[in-house]
Amino acid sequence: VAFRGGQALLVLGGVRQPAGDEASAEGLSTSALLREYVNDVWWADLATGTADAARWHQLADAPWTARAGFQAVVREVPNSTVVEEVVIMGGRLKDGDVINDVWATTLQAGAAPVSGWQLLTGSADWAPRADFAATSGAGDVWVLGGSDRFDIGLMDVWWSSDGHTWRELVQAAPWGPRIGAAAVTVGRLNENQTGPLVLFGGFAYPDQSFGPVLRNASETPPSWSAASWISHDGVRWQPFNATRMAWSPDAMHSAVISAPCGG
């Protein structure tokens, strides 16, 4: 995730490939079972203007359980001298179980931006999940879709103003059960209200074949499989430029806002 106005980067957890791991002739990793779930924390300062710029520095491991398929967002803390905090949510553990805890850390100035983590909730109101979408804006955080402990696709939307208390905005969004999508908030309407939410891509149900969502209306997709959806409140959604998408259909991808969008 990016922070300090895009001038610094933070990498958290995930799955680490063993050193020297190579694919076999059949295209399968010879040490796939040795892949390690980690909770390490790395950061890079892009604004130093020195040879140290963009060099990665390892910080202390996080106290949360090593995981993959989780989400991390940078949240602005309202009514506080604290500018930003990183919130991590959910994910999949090494044993295959999925979780719904929420942790946060305040981002500090200086050479060690992460000094400690706080457990906001050990069990959020939304069901345990992995490979979901999440985004933040104006101090708020949203969780969208993903897959539950039975690998069933989810299509709910949850909102929180603090990462601790959550409210379900919609149980069944029109974009249908969706895994591996990406979400962003676009711009800011005012100091206390973010711009619209946009959901991109992912795997959609009831596809049955687990294929990526379609990008061209000429393929006659059902309405739920539109590649992108937009909402101004997280409740009411509509397809967003669903035809002639320039990027190929896919999942487990990312999306970013590259410049502020004025309203």
PDB file of C-alpha atoms in Angstrom:
ATOM      1  CA  VAL A   1       0.000   0.000   0.000  1.00  0.00           C
ATOM      2  CA  ALA A   2       1.068   3.610  -0.579  1.00  0.00           C
ATOM      3  CA  PHE A   3       1.111   6.294   2.125  1.00  0.00           C
ATOM      4  CA  ARG A   4       2.540   9.753   2.757  1.00  0.00           C
ATOM      5  CA  GLY A   5       0.787  10.985  -0.345  1.00  0.00           C
ATOM      6  CA  GLY A   6       2.250   8.202  -2.482  1.00  0.00           C
ATOM      7  CA  GLN A   7       5.807   8.965  -1.379  1.00  0.00           C
ATOM      8  CA  ALA A   8       6.240   5.739   0.608  1.00  0.00           C
ATOM      9  CA  LEU A   9       5.265   2.086   0.180  1.00  0.00           C
ATOM     10  CA  LEU A  10       4.453  -0.686   2.627  1.00  0.00           C
ATOM     11  CA  VAL A  11       4.423  -4.441   1.908  1.00  0.00           C
ATOM     12  CA  LEU A  12       2.744  -6.749   4.410  1.00  0.00           C
ATOM     13  CA  GLY A  13       2.589 -10.521   4.751  1.00  0.00           C
ATOM     14  CA  GLY A  14       1.491 -12.957   2.066  1.00  0.00           C
ATOM     15  CA  VAL A  15       3.151 -16.122   0.792  1.00  0.00           C
ATOM     16  CA  ARG A  16       6.914 -16.346   0.346  1.00  0.00           C
ATOM     17  CA  GLN A  17       8.382 -18.582  -2.332  1.00  0.00           C
ATOM     18  CA  PRO A  18      11.360 -20.657  -1.173  1.00  0.00           C
ATOM     19  CA  ALA A  19      14.687 -19.465  -2.534  1.00  0.00           C
ATOM     20  CA  GLY A  20      15.716 -21.329  -5.670  1.00  0.00           C
ATOM     21  CA  ASP A  21      12.238 -22.727  -6.230  1.00  0.00           C
ATOM     22  CA  GLU A  22      11.758 -23.647  -9.882  1.00  0.00           C
ATOM     23  CA  ALA A  23       8.916 -25.089 -11.911  1.00  0.00           C
ATOM     24  CA  SER A  24       9.176 -28.648 -13.172  1.00  0.00           C
ATOM     25  CA  ALA A  25       8.751 -29.697 -16.784  1.00  0.00           C
ATOM     26  CA  GLU A  26       5.054 -30.165 -16.049  1.00  0.00           C
ATOM     27  CA  GLY A  27       4.844 -26.537 -14.939  1.00  0.00           C
ATOM     28  CA  LEU A  28       4.388 -27.432 -11.273  1.00  0.00           C
ATOM     29  CA  SER A  29       6.543 -26.047  -8.510  1.00  0.00           C
ATOM     30  CA  THR A  30       8.780 -28.699  -6.953  1.00  0.00           C
ATOM     31  CA  SER A  31       8.403 -27.108  -3.525  1.00  0.00           C
ATOM     32  CA  ALA A  32       4.852 -25.772  -3.609  1.00  0.00           C
ATOM     33  CA  LEU A  33       4.129 -27.349  -0.246  1.00  0.00           C
ATOM     34  CA  LEU A  34       7.071 -25.495   1.283  1.00  0.00           C
ATOM     35  CA  ARG A  35       5.733 -22.038   0.504  1.00  0.00           C
ATOM     36  CA  GLU A  36       5.703 -20.047   3.689  1.00  0.00           C
ATOM     37  CA  TYR A  37       2.885 -17.850   4.947  1.00  0.00           C
ATOM     38  CA  VAL A  38       4.473 -14.766   6.482  1.00  0.00           C
ATOM     39  CA  ASN A  39       3.613 -11.713   8.585  1.00  0.00           C
ATOM     40  CA  ASP A  40       6.685  -9.645   7.741  1.00  0.00           C
ATOM     41  CA  VAL A  41       6.582  -5.881   7.155  1.00  0.00           C
ATOM     42  CA  TRP A  42       8.712  -3.967   4.636  1.00  0.00           C
ATOM     43  CA  TRP A  43       8.762  -0.316   3.639  1.00  0.00           C
ATOM     44  CA  ALA A  44      10.429   1.962   1.080  1.00  0.00           C
ATOM     45  CA  ASP A  45      10.757   5.747   1.100  1.00  0.00           C
ATOM     46  CA  LEU A  46      10.421   7.160  -2.409  1.00  0.00           C
ATOM     47  CA  ALA A  47      10.974  10.777  -1.398  1.00  0.00           C
ATOM     48  CA  THR A  48      14.481  10.793   0.077  1.00  0.00           C
ATOM     49  CA  GLY A  49      16.121  12.043  -3.123  1.00  0.00           C
ATOM     50  CA  THR A  50      19.189   9.926  -2.330  1.00  0.00           C
ATOM     51  CA  ALA A  51      20.625   6.601  -3.374  1.00  0.00           C
ATOM     52  CA  ASP A  52      18.567   5.079  -0.562  1.00  0.00           C
ATOM     53  CA  ALA A  53      15.321   5.994  -2.320  1.00  0.00           C
ATOM     54  CA  ALA A  54      13.157   2.964  -3.133  1.00  0.00           C
ATOM     55  CA  ARG A  55      15.401   0.682  -1.109  1.00  0.00           C
ATOM     56  CA  TRP A  56      13.375  -1.779   0.946  1.00  0.00           C
ATOM     57  CA  HIS A  57      13.816  -1.912   4.716  1.00  0.00           C
ATOM     58  CA  GLN A  58      12.482  -4.711   6.901  1.00  0.00           C
ATOM     59  CA  LEU A  59      10.631  -3.755  10.067  1.00  0.00           C
ATOM     60  CA  ALA A  60       9.552  -5.946  12.969  1.00  0.00           C
ATOM     61  CA  ASP A  61       7.164  -8.766  12.108  1.00  0.00           C
ATOM     62  CA  ALA A  62       3.512  -7.990  12.772  1.00  0.00           C
ATOM     63  CA  PRO A  63       1.686  -9.698  15.686  1.00  0.00           C
ATOM     64  CA  TRP A  64      -1.179 -10.841  13.463  1.00  0.00           C
ATOM     65  CA  THR A  65      -1.188 -14.410  12.169  1.00  0.00           C
ATOM     66  CA  ALA A  66       0.655 -14.978   8.897  1.00  0.00           C
ATOM     67  CA  ARG A  67      -1.846 -14.950   6.047  1.00  0.00           C
ATOM     68  CA  ALA A  68      -2.558 -14.483   2.350  1.00  0.00           C
ATOM     69  CA  GLY A  69      -5.617 -13.320   0.437  1.00  0.00           C
ATOM     70  CA  PHE A  70      -6.220 -10.489   2.910  1.00  0.00           C
ATOM     71  CA  GLN A  71      -6.679  -6.768   2.297  1.00  0.00           C
ATOM     72  CA  ALA A  72      -4.722  -3.764   3.544  1.00  0.00           C
ATOM     73  CA  VAL A  73      -5.887  -0.179   3.135  1.00  0.00           C
ATOM     74  CA  VAL A  74      -4.577   3.179   4.306  1.00  0.00           C
ATOM     75  CA  ARG A  75      -7.219   5.004   6.306  1.00  0.00           C
ATOM     76  CA  GLU A  76      -7.257   8.668   7.245  1.00  0.00           C
ATOM     77  CA  VAL A  77      -8.138   9.045  10.914  1.00  0.00           C
ATOM     78  CA  PRO A  78     -10.684  11.888  11.273  1.00  0.00           C
ATOM     79  CA  ASN A  79     -10.626  14.413  14.111  1.00  0.00           C
ATOM     80  CA  SER A  80      -7.134  13.390  15.115  1.00  0.00           C
ATOM     81  CA  THR A  81      -3.568  14.598  14.889  1.00  0.00           C
ATOM     82  CA  VAL A  82      -2.799  11.191  13.399  1.00  0.00           C
ATOM     83  CA  VAL A  83      -2.809  11.492   9.632  1.00  0.00           C
ATOM     84  CA  GLU A  84      -2.917   7.880   8.462  1.00  0.00           C
ATOM     85  CA  GLU A  85      -3.175   4.315   9.682  1.00  0.00           C
ATOM     86  CA  VAL A  86      -2.936   0.989   7.875  1.00  0.00           C
ATOM     87  CA  VAL A  87      -5.830  -1.418   8.399  1.00  0.00           C
ATOM     88  CA  ILE A  88      -5.496  -5.102   7.508  1.00  0.00           C
ATOM     89  CA  MET A  89      -8.524  -7.390   7.309  1.00  0.00           C
ATOM     90  CA  GLY A  90      -9.329 -11.069   6.980  1.00  0.00           C
ATOM     91  CA  GLY A  91      -7.509 -13.489   4.720  1.00  0.00           C
ATOM     92  CA  ARG A  92      -6.552 -17.148   4.462  1.00  0.00           C
ATOM     93  CA  LEU A  93      -4.255 -19.000   6.886  1.00  0.00           C
ATOM     94  CA  LYS A  94      -1.759 -21.723   6.030  1.00  0.00           C
ATOM     95  CA  ASP A  95      -4.212 -24.432   7.113  1.00  0.00           C
ATOM     96  CA  GLY A  96      -6.769 -23.123   4.596  1.00  0.00           C
ATOM     97  CA  ASP A  97      -9.089 -21.540   7.145  1.00  0.00           C
ATOM     98  CA  VAL A  98     -10.307 -17.986   6.557  1.00  0.00           C
ATOM     99  CA  ILE A  99     -10.597 -15.290   9.210  1.00  0.00           C
ATOM    100  CA  ASN A 100     -12.309 -11.957   9.873  1.00  0.00           C
ATOM    101  CA  ASP A 101     -10.045 -10.125  12.301  1.00  0.00           C
ATOM    102  CA  VAL A 102      -9.091  -6.462  11.804  1.00  0.00           C
ATOM    103  CA  TRP A 103      -5.760  -4.886  12.842  1.00  0.00           C
ATOM    104  CA  ALA A 104      -4.444  -1.348  12.522  1.00  0.00           C
ATOM    105  CA  THR A 105      -1.171   0.491  12.951  1.00  0.00           C
ATOM    106  CA  THR A 106      -0.521   4.207  13.096  1.00  0.00           C
ATOM    107  CA  LEU A 107       1.914   5.418  10.454  1.00  0.00           C
ATOM    108  CA  GLN A 108       4.689   7.491  11.970  1.00  0.00           C
ATOM    109  CA  ALA A 109       7.158   9.960  10.503  1.00  0.00           C
ATOM    110  CA  GLY A 110      10.803   9.004  10.333  1.00  0.00           C
ATOM    111  CA  ALA A 111      12.733   5.870   9.495  1.00  0.00           C
ATOM    112  CA  ALA A 112      10.339   3.391  11.168  1.00  0.00           C
ATOM    113  CA  PRO A 113       6.779   4.215  10.057  1.00  0.00           C
ATOM    114  CA  VAL A 114       5.248   1.172  11.789  1.00  0.00           C
ATOM    115  CA  SER A 115       5.809   0.996  15.543  1.00  0.00           C
ATOM    116  CA  GLY A 116       3.018  -1.240  16.825  1.00  0.00           C
ATOM    117  CA  TRP A 117      -0.268  -2.923  15.933  1.00  0.00           C
ATOM    118  CA  GLN A 118      -3.676  -2.798  17.595  1.00  0.00           C
ATOM    119  CA  LEU A 119      -6.354  -5.480  17.296  1.00  0.00           C
ATOM    120  CA  LEU A 120      -9.527  -3.574  16.407  1.00  0.00           C
ATOM    121  CA  THR A 121     -11.705  -6.686  16.455  1.00  0.00           C
ATOM    122  CA  GLY A 122     -10.950 -10.383  16.583  1.00  0.00           C
ATOM    123  CA  SER A 123     -14.196 -11.197  14.788  1.00  0.00           C
ATOM    124  CA  ALA A 124     -15.756  -8.554  12.570  1.00  0.00           C
ATOM    125  CA  ASP A 125     -19.482  -8.621  11.825  1.00  0.00           C
ATOM    126  CA  TRP A 126     -18.784  -9.754   8.244  1.00  0.00           C
ATOM    127  CA  ALA A 127     -18.209 -13.454   7.656  1.00  0.00           C
ATOM    128  CA  PRO A 128     -14.619 -14.754   7.538  1.00  0.00           C
ATOM    129  CA  ARG A 129     -13.320 -14.458   3.989  1.00  0.00           C
ATOM    130  CA  ALA A 130     -10.361 -14.240   1.624  1.00  0.00           C
ATOM    131  CA  ASP A 131      -9.721 -12.838  -1.855  1.00  0.00           C
ATOM    132  CA  PHE A 132     -12.189 -10.008  -1.312  1.00  0.00           C
ATOM    133  CA  ALA A 133     -12.058  -6.361  -2.350  1.00  0.00           C
ATOM    134  CA  ALA A 134     -11.608  -3.467   0.060  1.00  0.00           C
ATOM    135  CA  THR A 135     -11.105   0.255  -0.194  1.00  0.00           C
ATOM    136  CA  SER A 136     -11.039   3.348   2.007  1.00  0.00           C
ATOM    137  CA  GLY A 137     -11.851   7.038   1.767  1.00  0.00           C
ATOM    138  CA  ALA A 138     -12.553   9.974   4.109  1.00  0.00           C
ATOM    139  CA  GLY A 139     -11.773   7.737   7.092  1.00  0.00           C
ATOM    140  CA  ASP A 140     -14.240   5.006   6.052  1.00  0.00           C
ATOM    141  CA  VAL A 141     -13.486   1.412   5.028  1.00  0.00           C
ATOM    142  CA  TRP A 142     -15.506  -0.941   2.784  1.00  0.00           C
ATOM    143  CA  VAL A 143     -15.313  -4.734   2.375  1.00  0.00           C
ATOM    144  CA  LEU A 144     -16.834  -6.253  -0.775  1.00  0.00           C
ATOM    145  CA  GLY A 145     -17.413  -9.879  -1.788  1.00  0.00           C
ATOM    146  CA  GLY A 146     -14.696 -12.547  -1.653  1.00  0.00           C
ATOM    147  CA  SER A 147     -14.910 -16.246  -0.772  1.00  0.00           C
ATOM    148  CA  ASP A 148     -15.902 -17.824   2.534  1.00  0.00           C
ATOM    149  CA  ARG A 149     -14.496 -20.866   4.361  1.00  0.00           C
ATOM    150  CA  PHE A 150     -16.325 -23.168   1.913  1.00  0.00           C
ATOM    151  CA  ASP A 151     -14.933 -21.311  -1.155  1.00  0.00           C
ATOM    152  CA  ILE A 152     -18.413 -19.961  -1.859  1.00  0.00           C
ATOM    153  CA  GLY A 153     -18.427 -16.569  -3.536  1.00  0.00           C
ATOM    154  CA  LEU A 154     -19.834 -13.643  -1.551  1.00  0.00           C
ATOM    155  CA  MET A 155     -21.679 -10.551  -2.827  1.00  0.00           C
ATOM    156  CA  ASP A 156     -22.179  -8.487   0.318  1.00  0.00           C
ATOM    157  CA  VAL A 157     -20.891  -4.984   1.078  1.00  0.00           C
ATOM    158  CA  TRP A 158     -19.850  -3.834   4.558  1.00  0.00           C
ATOM    159  CA  TRP A 159     -18.857  -0.377   5.826  1.00  0.00           C
ATOM    160  CA  SER A 160     -17.016   0.894   8.902  1.00  0.00           C
ATOM    161  CA  SER A 161     -15.939   4.321  10.098  1.00  0.00           C
ATOM    162  CA  ASP A 162     -13.338   2.954  12.517  1.00  0.00           C
ATOM    163  CA  GLY A 163     -12.499  -0.672  11.567  1.00  0.00           C
ATOM    164  CA  HIS A 164     -14.090  -1.935  14.790  1.00  0.00           C
ATOM    165  CA  THR A 165     -17.836  -1.565  14.263  1.00  0.00           C
ATOM    166  CA  TRP A 166     -19.213  -2.696  10.912  1.00  0.00           C
ATOM    167  CA  ARG A 167     -22.577  -2.256   9.163  1.00  0.00           C
ATOM    168  CA  GLU A 168     -23.865  -4.342   6.274  1.00  0.00           C
ATOM    169  CA  LEU A 169     -24.902  -2.040   3.430  1.00  0.00           C
ATOM    170  CA  VAL A 170     -26.229  -4.720   1.107  1.00  0.00           C
ATOM    171  CA  GLN A 171     -26.446  -8.493   1.435  1.00  0.00           C
ATOM    172  CA  ALA A 172     -26.660  -9.279  -2.279  1.00  0.00           C
ATOM    173  CA  ALA A 173     -25.106  -6.671  -4.571  1.00  0.00           C
ATOM    174  CA  PRO A 174     -26.163  -6.847  -8.237  1.00  0.00           C
ATOM    175  CA  TRP A 175     -22.615  -7.681  -9.333  1.00  0.00           C
ATOM    176  CA  GLY A 176     -23.160 -11.156  -7.895  1.00  0.00           C
ATOM    177  CA  PRO A 177     -20.816 -13.393  -5.865  1.00  0.00           C
ATOM    178  CA  ARG A 178     -17.340 -12.264  -6.862  1.00  0.00           C
ATOM    179  CA  ILE A 179     -13.836 -13.407  -5.913  1.00  0.00           C
ATOM    180  CA  GLY A 180     -10.554 -11.613  -6.530  1.00  0.00           C
ATOM    181  CA  ALA A 181     -12.029  -8.268  -7.564  1.00  0.00           C
ATOM    182  CA  ALA A 182     -10.414  -4.890  -6.889  1.00  0.00           C
ATOM    183  CA  ALA A 183     -12.092  -1.751  -5.554  1.00  0.00           C
ATOM    184  CA  VAL A 184     -11.194   1.940  -5.333  1.00  0.00           C
ATOM    185  CA  THR A 185     -12.830   5.128  -4.124  1.00  0.00           C
ATOM    186  CA  VAL A 186     -12.690   7.916  -6.696  1.00  0.00           C
ATOM    187  CA  GLY A 187     -12.003  11.419  -5.440  1.00  0.00           C
ATOM    188  CA  ARG A 188     -13.639  13.138  -2.509  1.00  0.00           C
ATOM    189  CA  LEU A 189     -16.892  15.100  -2.426  1.00  0.00           C
ATOM    190  CA  ASN A 190     -15.919  17.023   0.721  1.00  0.00           C
ATOM    191  CA  GLU A 191     -13.839  16.676   3.870  1.00  0.00           C
ATOM    192  CA  ASN A 192     -16.180  14.066   5.339  1.00  0.00           C
ATOM    193  CA  GLN A 193     -17.476  12.259   2.250  1.00  0.00           C
ATOM    194  CA  THR A 194     -15.618  10.216  -0.326  1.00  0.00           C
ATOM    195  CA  GLY A 195     -16.447   9.955  -4.013  1.00  0.00           C
ATOM    196  CA  PRO A 196     -18.015   6.897  -5.662  1.00  0.00           C
ATOM    197  CA  LEU A 197     -16.850   3.318  -5.189  1.00  0.00           C
ATOM    198  CA  VAL A 198     -15.776   1.379  -8.284  1.00  0.00           C
ATOM    199  CA  LEU A 199     -15.460  -2.431  -8.361  1.00  0.00           C
ATOM    200  CA  PHE A 200     -13.285  -4.006 -11.071  1.00  0.00           C
ATOM    201  CA  GLY A 201     -13.200  -7.518 -12.499  1.00  0.00           C
ATOM    202  CA  GLY A 202     -12.792 -10.723 -10.515  1.00  0.00           C
ATOM    203  CA  PHE A 203     -14.292 -14.182 -10.860  1.00  0.00           C
ATOM    204  CA  ALA A 204     -18.084 -14.136 -10.930  1.00  0.00           C
ATOM    205  CA  TYR A 205     -20.821 -16.627 -10.121  1.00  0.00           C
ATOM    206  CA  PRO A 206     -23.057 -18.353 -11.063  1.00  0.00           C
ATOM    207  CA  ASP A 207     -20.477 -18.828 -13.810  1.00  0.00           C
ATOM    208  CA  GLN A 208     -19.982 -22.504 -12.819  1.00  0.00           C
ATOM    209  CA  SER A 209     -16.707 -22.572 -14.765  1.00  0.00           C
ATOM    210  CA  PHE A 210     -14.909 -20.103 -12.460  1.00  0.00           C
ATOM    211  CA  GLY A 211     -14.046 -17.966 -15.481  1.00  0.00           C
ATOM    212  CA  PRO A 212     -13.199 -14.249 -15.281  1.00  0.00           C
ATOM    213  CA  VAL A 213     -16.023 -11.819 -15.811  1.00  0.00           C
ATOM    214  CA  LEU A 214     -16.737 -10.801 -19.391  1.00  0.00           C
ATOM    215  CA  ARG A 215     -15.613  -7.461 -20.778  1.00  0.00           C
ATOM    216  CA  ASN A 216     -17.646  -7.154 -23.965  1.00  0.00           C
ATOM    217  CA  ALA A 217     -21.427  -6.903 -24.066  1.00  0.00           C
ATOM    218  CA  SER A 218     -21.393  -8.650 -27.457  1.00  0.00           C
ATOM    219  CA  GLU A 219     -20.617 -11.844 -25.535  1.00  0.00           C
ATOM    220  CA  THR A 220     -24.171 -11.601 -24.145  1.00  0.00           C
ATOM    221  CA  PRO A 221     -23.250 -11.896 -20.461  1.00  0.00           C
ATOM    222  CA  PRO A 222     -25.862 -11.897 -17.717  1.00  0.00           C
ATOM    223  CA  SER A 223     -26.217  -8.528 -15.992  1.00  0.00           C
ATOM    224  CA  TRP A 224     -24.238  -9.518 -12.903  1.00  0.00           C
ATOM    225  CA  SER A 225     -21.084 -10.229 -14.924  1.00  0.00           C
ATOM    226  CA  ALA A 226     -20.386  -6.647 -16.006  1.00  0.00           C
ATOM    227  CA  ALA A 227     -16.655  -6.177 -15.491  1.00  0.00           C
ATOM    228  CA  SER A 228     -16.958  -2.905 -13.550  1.00  0.00           C
ATOM    229  CA  TRP A 229     -19.624  -1.486 -11.261  1.00  0.00           C
ATOM    230  CA  ILE A 230     -20.000   1.913  -9.606  1.00  0.00           C
ATOM    231  CA  SER A 231     -21.880   3.084  -6.506  1.00  0.00           C
ATOM    232  CA  HIS A 232     -22.183   6.399  -4.689  1.00  0.00           C
ATOM    233  CA  ASP A 233     -23.304   4.861  -1.413  1.00  0.00           C
ATOM    234  CA  GLY A 234     -22.271   1.182  -1.452  1.00  0.00           C
ATOM    235  CA  VAL A 235     -25.925   0.142  -1.635  1.00  0.00           C
ATOM    236  CA  ARG A 236     -27.121   1.064  -5.133  1.00  0.00           C
ATOM    237  CA  TRP A 237     -24.853  -0.224  -7.916  1.00  0.00           C
ATOM    238  CA  GLN A 238     -24.885   0.125 -11.685  1.00  0.00           C
ATOM    239  CA  PRO A 239     -22.598  -1.192 -14.459  1.00  0.00           C
ATOM    240  CA  PHE A 240     -19.755   1.187 -15.206  1.00  0.00           C
ATOM    241  CA  ASN A 241     -18.494   1.273 -18.807  1.00  0.00           C
ATOM    242  CA  ALA A 242     -19.189  -2.449 -19.063  1.00  0.00           C
ATOM    243  CA  THR A 243     -18.365  -2.665 -22.777  1.00  0.00           C
ATOM    244  CA  ARG A 244     -15.096  -2.271 -24.659  1.00  0.00           C
ATOM    245  CA  MET A 245     -12.892  -2.653 -21.591  1.00  0.00           C
ATOM    246  CA  ALA A 246      -9.284  -2.157 -22.709  1.00  0.00           C
ATOM    247  CA  TRP A 247      -7.814  -4.542 -20.153  1.00  0.00           C
ATOM    248  CA  SER A 248      -8.292  -8.296 -20.411  1.00  0.00           C
ATOM    249  CA  PRO A 249     -10.693 -10.062 -18.020  1.00  0.00           C
ATOM    250  CA  ASP A 250      -8.881 -11.369 -14.972  1.00  0.00           C
ATOM    251  CA  ALA A 251      -8.881 -11.715 -11.209  1.00  0.00           C
ATOM    252  CA  MET A 252      -6.519 -11.233  -8.261  1.00  0.00           C
ATOM    253  CA  HIS A 253      -5.448  -7.906  -9.737  1.00  0.00           C
ATOM    254  CA  SER A 254      -5.094  -4.389  -8.315  1.00  0.00           C
ATOM    255  CA  ALA A 255      -6.430  -0.915  -9.022  1.00  0.00           C
ATOM    256  CA  VAL A 256      -5.197   2.522  -7.960  1.00  0.00           C
ATOM    257  CA  ILE A 257      -6.197   6.141  -8.354  1.00  0.00           C
ATOM    258  CA  SER A 258      -3.290   7.990  -9.963  1.00  0.00           C
ATOM    259  CA  ALA A 259      -4.532  11.558  -9.450  1.00  0.00           C
ATOM    260  CA  PRO A 260      -7.230  13.310  -7.412  1.00  0.00           C
ATOM    261  CA  CYS A 261     -10.581  13.572  -9.129  1.00  0.00           C
ATOM    262  CA  GLY A 262     -12.480  16.762  -8.384  1.00  0.00           C
ATOM    263  CA  GLY A 263     -16.246  16.726  -8.097  1.00  0.00           C
TER     264      GLY A 263
END
